[in-house]
Amino acid sequence: MGAEMAKGLRFQPVQPVRAYQRIVEQIEEALVRGDLAPGQRLPSERELVTQFAVSRSTVREALRVLESNGVVRSRPGDPNGPEILPFSAGPLRKQMTRLARVDELTLSELIAFRMIMDGAAIQLASRLRTPEQLVEMEQTLVAMREAIEEDFDAFSEADVAFHDAVARVSRNSLIQTCNEVVRGVVLGLIADKVTHAANSRALMLESLQHHAEVVEAIRAGDGHAAARIARQNLYDYYASYVPAPEREPLRALIDD
Amino acid sequence: MGAEMAKGLRFQPVQPVRAYQRIVEQIEEALVRGDLAPGQRLPSERELVTQFAVSRSTVREALRVLESNGVVRSRPGDPNGPEILPFSAGPLRKQMTRLARVDELTLSELIAFRMIMDGAAIQLASRLRTPEQLVEMEQTLVAMREAIEEDFDAFSEADVAFHDAVARVSRNSLIQTCNEVVRGVVLGLIADKVTHAANSRALMLESLQHHAEVVEAIRAGDGHAAARIARQNLYDYYASYVPAPEREPLRALIDD
DNA sequence: GAGTTCAGCTGGTCAGACCAGTGGACTAGG
DNA sequence: CCTAGTCCACTGGTCTGACCAGCTGAACTC
């Protein structure tokens, strides 16, 4: 027999396609084609059973996958059926969080990432900010000052609001999401290590001063300086939590 | 009756928690706690039924959700049970692609993010590289030069290898993954728009030249210059795919 | 000892049932 | 006529029990 071996021929690994996956694919395709739009409703599960000619278990598994991906939402008793949701960054954030929480990730890496993201957001904000947005950022500074009179939690909250405001001005939702996620993870990691000294009034005042410098550089339109100050601040604030040998990458992000 | 209204009291909207969600939560918690690690196996579905005291349908819905999130993988007939997977960028990319497809994420945002990530990786690499890693990066340059003699796909592949090598040197897996994901999404988005001119020999040579400059700056340890060149290259290469009004943020990332 | 067979498990799918909740239609009251 | 209340068909969530094809490892054969 002429058994001939084609050169360079490569086969792809094949895994069985399960019924519920085909349902997910069909619905997602209908969505990208525009046949299905956010706000619309899917037929009821029992109706889908007949349309897809599968059992309800299979339909439900497909719906659970779609639901966990933020595509649809099912509510018990709703006679209109599952709802097609508007696109949201929620699931993206979930995945980002998962990525950031994988244990092979050191605190040093996370903080480096935070310095990069925050610096980039500030650099973009320096260029793209409108006068109104500048006012907005200055107002978050005022809120921080006022929060100092309360407790550390209030101050921390105001700090978050500041960084959120800056990230919004960057007009890049990817940056916003990454910033938000990595900040959350970092704060979660050092939450138990945070010393009593960290919430002293002096440190809060110093932090406020640093933030004010950033805003000043943004006002001047000097993105490079603004980003540099911000990264320096983050380093000063977090470096003590990082083992000395791992601080080198962080310093590499400061002195350029 | 002393019906008293607490001031400032806010209630959170509450939605019913379904049984399969609690299972997902428990398994994910076990994962972040480290009680469950990639490579390990989950008990079989029927065993989970008894442990969670629910029906198999419920267990399966939980497993489908975990599976779609890239946490586990079930194989029919496998006596060892569902496998805990190592973290993969697949689901992350899927979510990012989904958002990008519906213009929730513009190409401009993605490219800006790529410029930031790639620039940061190169900046870190300039400081952290060992002599061996420098050689490694230079070898990927050689591979790029050789690939020019083949076709554009080979060149593109070699280009990817270069950026991967740089990202590895940055020793920050967060950067590596983000870089890989956003690069994949960007390439996927412009795949159908890519002009014939893009794979001309002249452009490939020019691209190679730019990459060589980056490596040169890395060798010199000038992270700032290296990152700047890299961002400029990305801008030159991708700007034509971005509508003119949206190029402003990209420029803000170059001239500092 | 090497190869084969086979039984017991696995996950994938199906069918049918029950329940609590939803919301629209219908009805009684203004 | 409009409103307020009742009611019921139908929804999704869960459970039970069943069948099938596939994988594995141990028993079995040569």
Coordinates of C-alpha atoms (C1' of nucleotides) in Angstrom, one line a residue:
Chain A
M1 CA 0.0 0.0 0.0
G2 CA 1.3 3.5 -0.8
A3 CA 1.6 4.6 2.8
E4 CA 3.0 8.0 2.3
M5 CA 4.0 10.4 5.1
A6 CA 3.3 14.0 4.3
K7 CA 6.1 16.3 5.5
G8 CA 5.5 19.1 7.9
L9 CA 1.9 17.8 8.4
R10 CA 0.8 18.5 11.9
F11 CA -2.4 17.4 13.6
Q12 CA -4.1 19.3 16.3
P13 CA -5.0 17.6 19.6
V14 CA -8.7 17.0 19.6
Q15 CA -10.9 16.9 22.7
P16 CA -14.6 15.8 22.6
V17 CA -17.0 18.7 22.2
R18 CA -19.7 18.5 24.7
A19 CA -23.3 19.3 23.9
Y20 CA -23.5 22.2 26.3
Q21 CA -20.5 23.8 24.6
R22 CA -22.2 23.8 21.3
I23 CA -25.2 25.6 22.9
V24 CA -22.8 28.2 24.4
E25 CA -21.2 28.7 21.0
Q26 CA -24.5 29.1 19.2
I27 CA -25.7 31.7 21.7
E28 CA -22.4 33.6 21.7
E29 CA -22.3 33.6 17.9
A30 CA -25.9 34.9 17.8
L31 CA -24.6 37.7 20.1
V32 CA -21.6 38.7 18.0
R33 CA -23.8 38.5 14.8
G34 CA -26.2 40.9 16.5
D35 CA -29.1 38.5 16.4
L36 CA -29.1 38.8 20.1
A37 CA -28.6 42.1 21.9
P38 CA -28.3 43.1 25.6
G39 CA -31.7 43.6 27.2
Q40 CA -33.3 40.9 25.1
R41 CA -34.5 37.7 26.6
L42 CA -33.7 34.1 25.9
P43 CA -36.5 31.6 25.6
S44 CA -37.2 29.7 28.8
E45 CA -35.1 26.7 29.7
R46 CA -37.9 24.3 28.7
E47 CA -38.3 26.1 25.4
L48 CA -34.6 25.9 24.8
V49 CA -34.8 22.2 25.5
T50 CA -37.0 21.7 22.5
Q51 CA -35.1 24.1 20.2
F52 CA -31.7 22.6 20.9
A53 CA -33.2 19.1 21.2
V54 CA -31.3 18.3 24.4
S55 CA -32.2 17.7 28.0
R56 CA -32.7 20.4 30.5
S57 CA -29.6 19.5 32.4
T58 CA -27.6 20.3 29.2
V59 CA -29.3 23.5 28.6
R60 CA -28.8 24.5 32.2
E61 CA -25.0 23.7 32.1
A62 CA -24.8 26.0 29.1
L63 CA -26.7 28.7 30.9
R64 CA -24.5 28.4 33.9
V65 CA -21.4 28.9 31.8
L66 CA -22.9 31.9 30.0
E67 CA -24.0 33.3 33.4
S68 CA -20.5 32.9 34.9
N69 CA -19.1 34.7 31.9
G70 CA -21.5 37.6 32.4
V71 CA -23.5 37.1 29.3
V72 CA -26.9 36.3 30.7
R73 CA -28.7 36.3 34.0
S74 CA -31.4 33.9 35.1
R75 CA -33.9 34.8 37.7
P76 CA -36.2 32.3 39.3
G77 CA -39.8 32.8 38.3
D78 CA -39.2 35.4 35.7
P79 CA -41.6 34.5 32.9
N80 CA -39.6 36.4 30.4
G81 CA -36.7 34.0 30.5
P82 CA -33.0 34.6 31.0
E83 CA -31.8 38.2 30.2
I84 CA -29.0 39.1 27.9
L85 CA -26.8 41.4 29.9
P86 CA -24.9 44.4 28.6
F87 CA -21.2 43.9 28.3
S88 CA -19.3 44.5 31.5
A89 CA -15.8 44.3 32.7
G90 CA -16.8 42.3 35.7
P91 CA -15.7 38.9 34.4
L92 CA -12.5 40.4 33.1
R93 CA -11.8 41.7 36.6
K94 CA -12.5 38.3 38.0
Q95 CA -9.9 36.7 35.7
M96 CA -7.5 39.5 36.5
T97 CA -8.0 38.9 40.2
R98 CA -7.4 35.2 39.7
L99 CA -4.2 35.9 37.8
A100 CA -3.0 38.3 40.5
R101 CA -3.8 35.9 43.3
V102 CA -1.9 32.9 42.0
D103 CA 0.5 32.1 44.7
E104 CA 3.6 32.2 42.4
L105 CA 3.1 35.9 42.4
T106 CA 5.3 37.8 44.9
L107 CA 4.3 41.0 46.6
S108 CA 7.2 42.6 44.8
E109 CA 5.7 41.7 41.4
L110 CA 2.4 43.0 42.4
I111 CA 3.8 46.3 43.6
A112 CA 5.9 46.7 40.5
F113 CA 2.8 46.2 38.5
R114 CA 0.9 48.7 40.5
M115 CA 3.7 51.3 40.0
I116 CA 3.6 50.7 36.3
M117 CA -0.2 51.0 36.0
D118 CA -0.5 53.9 38.3
G119 CA 2.3 55.7 36.6
A120 CA 0.9 55.1 33.2
A121 CA -2.5 56.3 34.3
I122 CA -1.0 59.5 35.6
Q123 CA 1.1 60.0 32.6
L124 CA -2.0 59.7 30.4
A125 CA -4.0 61.9 32.7
S126 CA -1.4 64.7 32.4
R127 CA -2.0 64.9 28.7
L128 CA -5.7 64.1 28.5
R129 CA -7.2 65.9 31.5
T130 CA -9.9 68.5 31.0
P131 CA -10.0 71.5 33.3
E132 CA -13.1 70.0 34.9
Q133 CA -11.3 66.8 35.6
L134 CA -8.4 68.6 37.1
V135 CA -10.9 70.2 39.5
E136 CA -12.3 66.8 40.2
M137 CA -8.9 65.4 41.1
E138 CA -8.3 68.4 43.4
Q139 CA -11.5 67.8 45.1
T140 CA -10.5 64.2 46.0
L141 CA -7.4 65.8 47.6
V142 CA -9.6 67.9 49.7
A143 CA -11.6 64.8 50.7
M144 CA -8.3 63.2 51.7
R145 CA -7.4 66.1 53.9
E146 CA -10.8 66.0 55.6
A147 CA -10.6 62.3 56.0
I148 CA -7.4 62.7 58.0
E149 CA -9.5 64.2 60.8
E150 CA -11.5 61.0 60.9
D151 CA -9.8 57.6 61.0
F152 CA -7.4 55.7 58.8
D153 CA -10.1 53.8 57.0
A154 CA -11.7 57.0 55.8
F155 CA -8.3 58.2 54.6
S156 CA -7.7 55.0 52.8
E157 CA -11.0 55.2 51.1
A158 CA -10.3 58.8 50.0
D159 CA -7.0 57.6 48.7
V160 CA -8.7 55.0 46.6
A161 CA -11.1 57.6 45.3
F162 CA -8.1 59.7 44.2
H163 CA -6.5 56.9 42.2
D164 CA -9.8 56.0 40.7
A165 CA -10.3 59.5 39.6
V166 CA -6.9 59.6 37.9
A167 CA -7.5 56.3 36.3
R168 CA -10.8 57.5 34.9
V169 CA -9.1 60.5 33.4
S170 CA -6.7 58.2 31.6
R171 CA -9.7 57.1 29.5
N172 CA -8.4 53.6 29.3
S173 CA -10.7 51.1 30.9
L174 CA -8.0 48.4 30.8
I175 CA -5.8 50.6 32.9
Q176 CA -8.7 51.3 35.2
T177 CA -9.5 47.7 35.7
C178 CA -5.9 46.6 36.2
N179 CA -5.3 49.4 38.6
E180 CA -8.4 48.6 40.6
V181 CA -7.6 44.8 40.7
V182 CA -4.0 45.0 41.6
R183 CA -4.6 47.6 44.2
G184 CA -7.2 45.4 45.8
V185 CA -4.9 42.4 45.8
V186 CA -2.0 44.4 47.3
L187 CA -4.1 45.9 50.0
G188 CA -5.5 42.5 50.8
L189 CA -2.0 41.0 51.1
I190 CA -0.6 43.6 53.4
A191 CA -3.8 44.0 55.3
D192 CA -2.6 41.8 58.1
K193 CA 1.0 43.1 58.1
V194 CA 0.0 46.8 58.3
T195 CA 1.7 48.3 61.2
H196 CA 0.1 50.7 63.6
A197 CA 2.6 53.3 62.5
A198 CA 1.2 53.3 59.0
N199 CA -2.0 55.0 60.1
S200 CA -0.3 57.7 62.0
R201 CA -1.3 61.3 61.4
A202 CA 2.1 62.2 60.2
L203 CA 2.2 59.6 57.5
M204 CA -1.2 60.5 56.3
L205 CA -0.1 64.1 56.0
E206 CA 3.0 63.1 54.1
S207 CA 1.0 60.9 51.8
L208 CA -1.4 63.8 51.1
Q209 CA 1.5 66.0 50.3
H210 CA 2.8 63.5 47.8
H211 CA -0.6 63.3 46.1
A212 CA -0.7 67.0 45.9
E213 CA 2.6 67.1 44.1
V214 CA 1.3 64.6 41.6
V215 CA -1.7 66.8 40.9
E216 CA 0.5 69.8 40.5
A217 CA 2.6 68.0 37.9
I218 CA -0.6 66.9 36.1
R219 CA -1.7 70.5 36.1
A220 CA 1.6 71.5 34.6
G221 CA 1.1 68.8 32.0
D222 CA 4.4 67.2 32.9
G223 CA 3.4 63.6 32.6
H224 CA 6.9 62.2 33.0
A225 CA 7.4 64.0 36.3
A226 CA 4.0 63.2 37.5
A227 CA 4.4 59.5 36.9
R228 CA 7.8 59.6 38.5
I229 CA 6.6 61.2 41.7
A230 CA 3.7 58.7 41.8
R231 CA 6.0 55.7 41.4
Q232 CA 8.3 57.1 44.0
N233 CA 5.5 57.5 46.5
L234 CA 4.3 54.0 46.0
Y235 CA 7.8 52.7 46.5
D236 CA 8.2 54.7 49.7
Y237 CA 4.9 53.4 51.0
Y238 CA 5.2 49.8 50.1
A239 CA 9.0 49.0 50.0
S240 CA 9.1 48.1 53.7
Y241 CA 6.7 45.2 53.1
V242 CA 9.0 43.8 50.4
P243 CA 12.1 41.7 51.3
A244 CA 15.2 43.8 50.6
P245 CA 16.5 41.5 47.8
E246 CA 13.3 41.9 45.9
R247 CA 13.3 45.7 45.9
E248 CA 15.6 45.9 43.0
P249 CA 12.9 45.7 40.3
L250 CA 11.0 48.4 42.1
R251 CA 14.0 50.7 42.1
A252 CA 14.4 50.0 38.4
L253 CA 11.0 51.6 37.8
I254 CA 11.9 54.8 39.6
D255 CA 15.3 56.0 38.5
D256 CA 15.2 56.5 34.8
Chain B
M1 CA -43.1 50.8 69.3
G2 CA -39.7 52.3 69.3
A3 CA -39.4 52.3 65.5
E4 CA -36.1 54.1 65.1
M5 CA -34.5 54.9 61.7
A6 CA -30.8 54.6 61.8
K7 CA -29.2 57.4 59.8
G8 CA -26.8 56.7 57.0
L9 CA -27.8 53.0 57.1
R10 CA -27.5 51.4 53.7
F11 CA -28.7 48.0 52.7
Q12 CA -27.1 46.0 50.0
P13 CA -29.2 44.5 47.2
V14 CA -29.5 40.8 47.8
Q15 CA -29.8 38.1 45.3
P16 CA -30.4 34.5 46.1
V17 CA -27.3 32.4 46.4
R18 CA -27.6 29.2 44.4
A19 CA -26.2 26.0 45.7
Y20 CA -23.8 25.5 42.8
Q21 CA -22.3 29.0 43.5
R22 CA -21.5 28.0 47.1
I23 CA -19.7 24.9 45.7
V24 CA -17.7 27.1 43.3
E25 CA -16.8 29.4 46.2
Q26 CA -15.7 26.6 48.4
I27 CA -13.5 25.1 45.7
E28 CA -12.0 28.5 44.8
E29 CA -11.4 29.3 48.4
A30 CA -9.6 26.0 48.9
L31 CA -7.5 27.0 45.9
V32 CA -6.4 30.4 47.2
R33 CA -5.8 29.0 50.6
G34 CA -3.5 26.5 49.0
D35 CA -5.5 23.4 50.2
L36 CA -5.9 22.7 46.5
A37 CA -3.0 23.1 44.0
P38 CA -2.7 22.7 40.2
G39 CA -2.1 19.1 39.3
Q40 CA -4.2 17.7 42.1
R41 CA -7.5 16.0 41.5
L42 CA -11.0 16.7 42.7
P43 CA -13.0 13.8 44.0
S44 CA -15.3 12.3 41.4
E45 CA -18.7 13.9 40.8
R46 CA -20.5 11.2 42.8
E47 CA -18.1 11.6 45.7
L48 CA -18.6 15.4 45.6
V49 CA -22.4 14.7 45.7
T50 CA -22.0 13.1 49.1
Q51 CA -19.5 15.7 50.4
F52 CA -21.5 18.7 49.5
A53 CA -24.8 17.0 50.1
V54 CA -26.4 18.1 46.9
S55 CA -27.5 16.4 43.7
R56 CA -25.2 15.6 40.9
S57 CA -26.9 18.2 38.7
T58 CA -25.8 20.9 41.1
V59 CA -22.3 19.5 41.4
R60 CA -22.1 19.4 37.6
E61 CA -23.2 23.0 37.2
A62 CA -20.5 24.1 39.6
L63 CA -17.9 22.1 37.7
R64 CA -19.0 23.6 34.4
V65 CA -18.5 27.1 35.8
L66 CA -15.1 26.2 37.1
E67 CA -14.2 24.6 33.9
S68 CA -15.3 27.6 31.8
N69 CA -13.1 29.7 34.1
G70 CA -10.1 27.5 33.4
V71 CA -9.9 26.2 37.0
V72 CA -10.5 22.5 36.4
R73 CA -10.8 20.1 33.5
S74 CA -13.0 17.0 33.5
R75 CA -12.3 14.1 31.2
P76 CA -14.8 11.3 30.6
G77 CA -13.8 8.1 32.1
D78 CA -10.8 9.5 34.1
P79 CA -10.9 7.5 37.4
N80 CA -8.8 10.2 39.0
G81 CA -11.5 12.8 38.9
P82 CA -11.4 16.4 37.6
E83 CA -8.0 17.9 37.4
I84 CA -7.0 21.3 38.9
L85 CA -5.4 23.2 36.1
P86 CA -2.5 25.6 36.5
F87 CA -3.4 29.2 35.8
S88 CA -3.9 29.9 32.1
A89 CA -4.2 33.2 30.3
G90 CA -6.9 31.6 28.1
P91 CA -10.0 32.8 29.9
L92 CA -8.4 36.2 30.6
R93 CA -7.8 36.6 26.9
K94 CA -11.4 35.4 26.1
Q95 CA -12.9 38.1 28.3
M96 CA -10.6 40.8 26.9
T97 CA -11.5 39.7 23.4
R98 CA -15.1 39.7 24.2
L99 CA -15.0 43.3 25.4
A100 CA -12.8 44.3 22.5
R101 CA -15.3 42.9 20.0
V102 CA -18.1 45.0 21.2
D103 CA -16.1 48.3 21.3
E104 CA -16.3 48.3 25.0
L105 CA -12.5 48.2 24.5
T106 CA -11.1 50.2 21.7
L107 CA -8.1 49.3 19.7
S108 CA -6.5 52.5 20.9
E109 CA -6.9 51.4 24.5
L110 CA -5.4 48.0 23.8
I111 CA -2.4 49.4 21.9
A112 CA -1.8 51.9 24.7
F113 CA -1.9 49.1 27.2
R114 CA 0.5 47.1 25.0
M115 CA 2.9 50.1 24.8
I116 CA 2.8 50.4 28.6
M117 CA 3.3 46.7 29.3
D118 CA 6.0 46.2 26.7
G119 CA 7.8 49.4 27.7
A120 CA 7.8 48.4 31.4
A121 CA 9.0 44.9 30.6
I122 CA 11.9 46.4 28.6
Q123 CA 12.7 48.9 31.3
L124 CA 12.9 46.1 33.9
A125 CA 14.9 43.9 31.6
S126 CA 17.5 46.6 31.1
R127 CA 18.2 46.5 34.8
L128 CA 17.7 42.9 35.7
R129 CA 19.2 41.1 32.7
T130 CA 22.0 38.7 33.2
P131 CA 24.7 38.4 30.5
E132 CA 23.2 35.0 29.5
Q133 CA 19.8 36.6 29.0
L134 CA 21.3 39.3 26.9
V135 CA 22.7 36.6 24.6
E136 CA 19.4 34.9 24.6
M137 CA 17.7 38.1 23.4
E138 CA 20.3 38.6 20.8
Q139 CA 19.6 35.1 19.5
T140 CA 16.0 35.9 19.0
L141 CA 17.1 38.8 16.9
V142 CA 19.1 36.4 14.7
A143 CA 16.1 34.2 14.4
M144 CA 14.1 37.2 13.3
R145 CA 16.7 38.0 10.6
E146 CA 16.6 34.5 9.3
A147 CA 12.8 34.4 9.4
I148 CA 12.7 37.3 7.0
E149 CA 14.0 35.0 4.3
E150 CA 11.0 32.8 4.9
D151 CA 7.5 34.3 5.0
F152 CA 5.7 36.9 7.1
D153 CA 4.2 34.3 9.5
A154 CA 7.7 33.1 10.4
F155 CA 8.8 36.6 11.0
S156 CA 5.8 37.4 13.1
E157 CA 6.4 34.3 15.2
A158 CA 10.0 35.3 15.8
D159 CA 8.9 38.7 16.8
V160 CA 6.6 37.2 19.4
A161 CA 9.5 35.1 20.6
F162 CA 11.5 38.3 21.1
H163 CA 8.9 40.0 23.1
D164 CA 8.4 36.9 25.2
A165 CA 12.1 36.7 25.9
V166 CA 12.1 40.3 27.1
A167 CA 9.1 39.7 29.3
R168 CA 10.7 36.7 30.9
V169 CA 13.7 38.8 31.7
S170 CA 11.5 41.2 33.5
R171 CA 10.9 38.5 36.1
N172 CA 7.4 39.6 36.6
S173 CA 4.8 37.0 35.6
L174 CA 2.0 39.5 35.8
I175 CA 3.7 41.6 33.1
Q176 CA 4.4 38.5 31.1
T177 CA 0.8 37.4 31.1
C178 CA -0.7 40.8 30.4
N179 CA 1.8 41.3 27.6
E180 CA 0.9 38.0 26.1
V181 CA -2.8 38.4 26.4
V182 CA -3.0 42.0 25.0
R183 CA -0.7 41.1 22.2
G184 CA -2.9 38.2 21.2
V185 CA -6.0 40.3 21.3
V186 CA -4.4 43.1 19.3
L187 CA -3.1 40.8 16.7
G188 CA -6.5 39.1 16.5
L189 CA -8.2 42.4 16.0
I190 CA -6.0 43.7 13.2
A191 CA -5.6 40.2 11.6
D192 CA -8.3 41.0 9.0
K193 CA -7.2 44.5 8.4
V194 CA -3.5 43.8 7.9
T195 CA -2.5 45.2 4.6
H196 CA -0.2 43.5 2.1
A197 CA 2.3 46.2 2.6
A198 CA 2.8 45.2 6.2
N199 CA 4.6 42.1 5.3
S200 CA 6.9 43.6 2.8
R201 CA 10.6 42.8 3.1
A202 CA 11.5 46.5 3.7
L203 CA 9.1 46.8 6.7
M204 CA 10.4 43.6 8.2
L205 CA 14.0 44.8 7.9
E206 CA 13.0 48.1 9.5
S207 CA 11.2 46.3 12.3
L208 CA 14.3 44.2 12.9
Q209 CA 16.5 47.3 13.0
H210 CA 14.2 48.8 15.7
H211 CA 14.4 45.7 17.8
A212 CA 18.2 45.7 17.5
E213 CA 18.2 49.2 18.8
V214 CA 16.1 48.1 21.8
V215 CA 18.5 45.3 22.6
E216 CA 21.4 47.8 22.3
A217 CA 19.8 50.1 24.8
I218 CA 19.2 47.1 27.1
R219 CA 22.9 46.2 26.8
A220 CA 23.8 49.7 27.8
G221 CA 21.5 49.4 30.8
D222 CA 19.5 52.5 29.7
G223 CA 16.1 51.3 30.5
H224 CA 14.5 54.6 29.9
A225 CA 15.8 54.9 26.3
A226 CA 15.0 51.2 25.6
A227 CA 11.4 51.6 26.7
R228 CA 11.1 54.8 24.7
I229 CA 12.3 53.2 21.6
A230 CA 10.1 50.2 22.1
R231 CA 7.0 52.3 22.6
Q232 CA 7.9 54.4 19.5
N233 CA 8.2 51.2 17.5
L234 CA 4.8 50.0 18.6
Y235 CA 3.3 53.4 17.7
D236 CA 4.8 53.4 14.3
Y237 CA 3.7 49.9 13.6
Y238 CA 0.1 50.2 14.9
A239 CA -0.9 53.8 14.7
S240 CA -2.2 53.4 11.1
Y241 CA -4.9 51.0 12.4
V242 CA -6.1 53.5 14.9
P243 CA -8.5 56.3 13.9
A244 CA -6.6 59.6 14.0
P245 CA -8.6 61.2 16.9
E246 CA -7.7 58.2 19.1
R247 CA -4.0 58.5 18.6
E248 CA -3.5 61.2 21.1
P249 CA -3.2 58.9 24.1
L250 CA -0.6 56.8 22.3
R251 CA 1.5 59.9 21.6
A252 CA 1.2 60.8 25.2
L253 CA 3.0 57.6 26.0
I254 CA 5.9 58.4 23.7
D255 CA 7.1 61.9 24.2
D256 CA 8.0 62.4 27.8
Chain C
dG1 C1' 7.4 -11.6 31.7
dA2 C1' 4.6 -9.4 28.0
dG3 C1' 0.4 -8.8 25.9
dT4 C1' -4.8 -9.1 26.2
dT5 C1' -9.3 -9.0 28.4
dC6 C1' -12.5 -7.3 31.3
dA7 C1' -14.9 -5.2 35.1
dG8 C1' -15.6 -1.1 37.6
dC9 C1' -15.2 3.2 37.7
dT10 C1' -15.5 7.9 35.4
dG11 C1' -18.0 11.9 33.2
dG12 C1' -21.9 13.2 29.6
dT13 C1' -26.6 13.0 28.8
dC14 C1' -31.3 12.1 29.5
dA15 C1' -36.1 11.9 31.6
dG16 C1' -39.3 13.1 35.0
dA17 C1' -40.5 15.2 39.3
dC18 C1' -41.2 18.7 43.1
dC19 C1' -40.8 23.3 45.0
dA20 C1' -40.6 28.4 45.8
dG21 C1' -40.9 32.3 43.6
dT22 C1' -42.5 35.7 39.9
dG23 C1' -45.5 38.4 37.3
dG24 C1' -49.5 39.1 34.4
dA25 C1' -54.4 38.4 34.1
dC26 C1' -58.4 38.5 36.3
dT27 C1' -61.5 40.2 39.7
dA28 C1' -63.6 42.7 43.5
dG29 C1' -63.9 47.1 45.4
dG30 C1' -63.6 52.2 45.1
Chain D
dC1 C1' -63.6 54.2 35.0
dC2 C1' -59.5 53.2 37.8
dT3 C1' -57.3 50.9 41.6
dA4 C1' -56.1 47.2 44.7
dG5 C1' -56.0 42.7 45.6
dT6 C1' -56.1 37.7 44.4
dC7 C1' -54.8 33.9 41.8
dC8 C1' -52.6 30.8 38.8
dA9 C1' -49.6 29.5 35.0
dC10 C1' -45.0 29.3 34.4
dT11 C1' -40.3 30.2 35.7
dG12 C1' -35.8 28.7 37.4
dG13 C1' -33.4 25.7 41.2
dT14 C1' -32.9 21.3 42.8
dC15 C1' -33.4 16.4 43.2
dT16 C1' -33.7 11.4 41.8
dG17 C1' -32.5 7.7 39.0
dA18 C1' -31.2 5.9 34.9
dC19 C1' -28.2 4.8 30.6
dC20 C1' -24.2 5.2 27.7
dA21 C1' -19.3 5.5 26.1
dG22 C1' -14.8 6.0 27.6
dC23 C1' -10.7 5.3 30.5
dT24 C1' -7.8 2.5 33.9
dG25 C1' -5.8 -0.8 36.2
dA26 C1' -5.9 -5.4 37.7
dA27 C1' -6.7 -10.0 36.6
dC28 C1' -5.9 -13.2 33.1
dT29 C1' -3.8 -15.6 29.3
dC30 C1' 0.0 -17.0 26.5

